[in-house]
Short mmCIF file of C-alpha atoms in Angstrom, two decimals:
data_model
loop_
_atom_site.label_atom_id
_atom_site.label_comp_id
_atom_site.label_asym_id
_atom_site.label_seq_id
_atom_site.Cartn_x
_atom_site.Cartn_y
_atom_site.Cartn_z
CA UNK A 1 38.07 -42.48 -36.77
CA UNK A 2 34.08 -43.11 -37.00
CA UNK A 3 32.72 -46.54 -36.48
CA UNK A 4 31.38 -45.30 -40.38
CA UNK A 5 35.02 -44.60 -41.88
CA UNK A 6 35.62 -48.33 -41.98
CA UNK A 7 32.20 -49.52 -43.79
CA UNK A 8 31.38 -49.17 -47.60
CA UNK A 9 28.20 -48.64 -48.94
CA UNK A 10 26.61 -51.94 -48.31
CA UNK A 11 27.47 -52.20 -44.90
CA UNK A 12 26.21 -48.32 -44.45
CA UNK A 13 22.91 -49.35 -46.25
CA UNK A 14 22.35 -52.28 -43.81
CA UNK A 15 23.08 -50.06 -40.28
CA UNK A 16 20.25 -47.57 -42.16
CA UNK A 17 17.90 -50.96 -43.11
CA UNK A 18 18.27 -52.45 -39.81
CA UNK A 19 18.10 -49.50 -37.56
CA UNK A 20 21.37 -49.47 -36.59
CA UNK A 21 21.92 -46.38 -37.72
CA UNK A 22 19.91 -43.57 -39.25
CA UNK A 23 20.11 -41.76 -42.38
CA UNK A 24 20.55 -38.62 -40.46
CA UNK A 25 23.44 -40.04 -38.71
CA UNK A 26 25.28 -41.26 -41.74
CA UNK A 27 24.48 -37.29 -43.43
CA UNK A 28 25.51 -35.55 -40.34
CA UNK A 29 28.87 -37.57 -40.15
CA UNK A 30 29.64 -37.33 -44.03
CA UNK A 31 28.94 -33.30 -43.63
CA UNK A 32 31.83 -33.36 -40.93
CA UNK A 33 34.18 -35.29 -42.45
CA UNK A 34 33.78 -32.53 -45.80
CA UNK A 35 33.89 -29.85 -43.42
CA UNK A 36 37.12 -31.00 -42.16
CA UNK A 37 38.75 -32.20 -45.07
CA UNK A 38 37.66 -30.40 -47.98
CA UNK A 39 39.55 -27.15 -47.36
CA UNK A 40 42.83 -29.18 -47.94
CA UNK A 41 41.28 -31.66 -50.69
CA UNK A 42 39.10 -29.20 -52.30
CA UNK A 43 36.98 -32.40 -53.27
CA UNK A 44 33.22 -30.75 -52.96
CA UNK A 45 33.03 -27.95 -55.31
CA UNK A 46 29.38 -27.48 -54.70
CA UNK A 47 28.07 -27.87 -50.95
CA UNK A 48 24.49 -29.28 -50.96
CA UNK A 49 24.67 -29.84 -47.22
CA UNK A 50 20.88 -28.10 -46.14
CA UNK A 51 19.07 -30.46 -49.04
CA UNK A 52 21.42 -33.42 -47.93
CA UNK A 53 19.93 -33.32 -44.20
CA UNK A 54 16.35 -32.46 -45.71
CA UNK A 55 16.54 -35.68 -47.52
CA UNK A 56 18.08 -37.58 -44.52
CA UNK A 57 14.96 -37.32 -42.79
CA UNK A 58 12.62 -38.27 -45.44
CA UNK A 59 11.45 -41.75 -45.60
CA UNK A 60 13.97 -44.28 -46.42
CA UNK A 61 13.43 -46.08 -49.99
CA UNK A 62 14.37 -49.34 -50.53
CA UNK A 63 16.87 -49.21 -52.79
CA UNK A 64 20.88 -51.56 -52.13
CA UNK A 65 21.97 -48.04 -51.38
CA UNK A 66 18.77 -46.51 -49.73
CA UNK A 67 20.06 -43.73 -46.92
CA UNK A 68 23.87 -43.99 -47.76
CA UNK A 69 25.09 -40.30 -48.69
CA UNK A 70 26.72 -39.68 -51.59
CA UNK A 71 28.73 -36.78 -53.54
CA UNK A 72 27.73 -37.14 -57.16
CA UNK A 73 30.32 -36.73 -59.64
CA UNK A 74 30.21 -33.48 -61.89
CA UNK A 75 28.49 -35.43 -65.09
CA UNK A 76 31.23 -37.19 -67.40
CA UNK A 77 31.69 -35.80 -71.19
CA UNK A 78 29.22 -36.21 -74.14
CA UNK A 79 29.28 -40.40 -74.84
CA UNK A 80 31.36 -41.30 -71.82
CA UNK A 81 29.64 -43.61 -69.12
CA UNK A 82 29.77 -42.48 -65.25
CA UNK A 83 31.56 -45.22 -63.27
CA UNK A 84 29.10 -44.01 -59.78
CA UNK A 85 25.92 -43.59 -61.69
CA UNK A 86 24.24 -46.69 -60.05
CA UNK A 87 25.19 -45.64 -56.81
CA UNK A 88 23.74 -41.83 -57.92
CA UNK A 89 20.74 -42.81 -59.03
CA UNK A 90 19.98 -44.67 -55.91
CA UNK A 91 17.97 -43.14 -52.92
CA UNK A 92 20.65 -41.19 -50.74
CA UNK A 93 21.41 -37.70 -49.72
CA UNK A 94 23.73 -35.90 -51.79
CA UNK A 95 25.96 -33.39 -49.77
CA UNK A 96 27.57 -32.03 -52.72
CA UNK A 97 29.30 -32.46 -56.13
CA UNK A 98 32.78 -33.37 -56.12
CA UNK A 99 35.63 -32.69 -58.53
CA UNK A 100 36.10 -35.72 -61.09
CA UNK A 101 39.63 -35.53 -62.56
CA UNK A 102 39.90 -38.10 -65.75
CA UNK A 103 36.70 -39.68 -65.15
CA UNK A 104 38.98 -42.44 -63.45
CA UNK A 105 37.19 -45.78 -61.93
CA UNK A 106 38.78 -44.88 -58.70
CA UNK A 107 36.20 -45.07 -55.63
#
């Protein structure tokens, strides 16, 4: 297990702020951990890894969640509100869209 398996998004943001870590870093690790899991989770339905990296090494914004990766949610029904869409609207590399069964507020 990856020194980045036991943070959440804050303390991801703040290895990326501080140069502890770099965007790049936090995409390529993200892109393994699908790679290896998704074939039994089938959790990405929609691989956006090559757009993912191009982002990664774009200039960092300065948003809470600036250079975290994330895996939007396929978008919620008509009138419903997405639990994630703060963290999805934030500056970050998407590496795909993921499955979102019931539209739970499960992380």
């Amino acid at each position: 297990m990856s020194e980045f398996d036991r943070l959440d998004a804050t303390a991801l943001a703040e290895l990326v702020r501080t140069k502890k870590a770099s965007a790049r870093e936090l995409v390529e690790h993200s892109i393994a951990r699908i790679e290896k899991l998704n074939p039994t989770l089938n959790a990405v339905v929609t691989p956006m890894f090559e757009s993912a990296l191009a982002r990664a090494d774009a200039p960092v914004g300065d948003g809470p969640f600036a250079g975290v990766p994330r895996r939007p949610r396929s978008a919620p029904p008509a009138g419903m509100h997405s639990p994630c869409a703060t963290i999805n609207n934030s500056p970050g590399s998407a590496q795909g869209k993921q499955l979102n069964p019931g539209h739970q507020l499960t992380s």
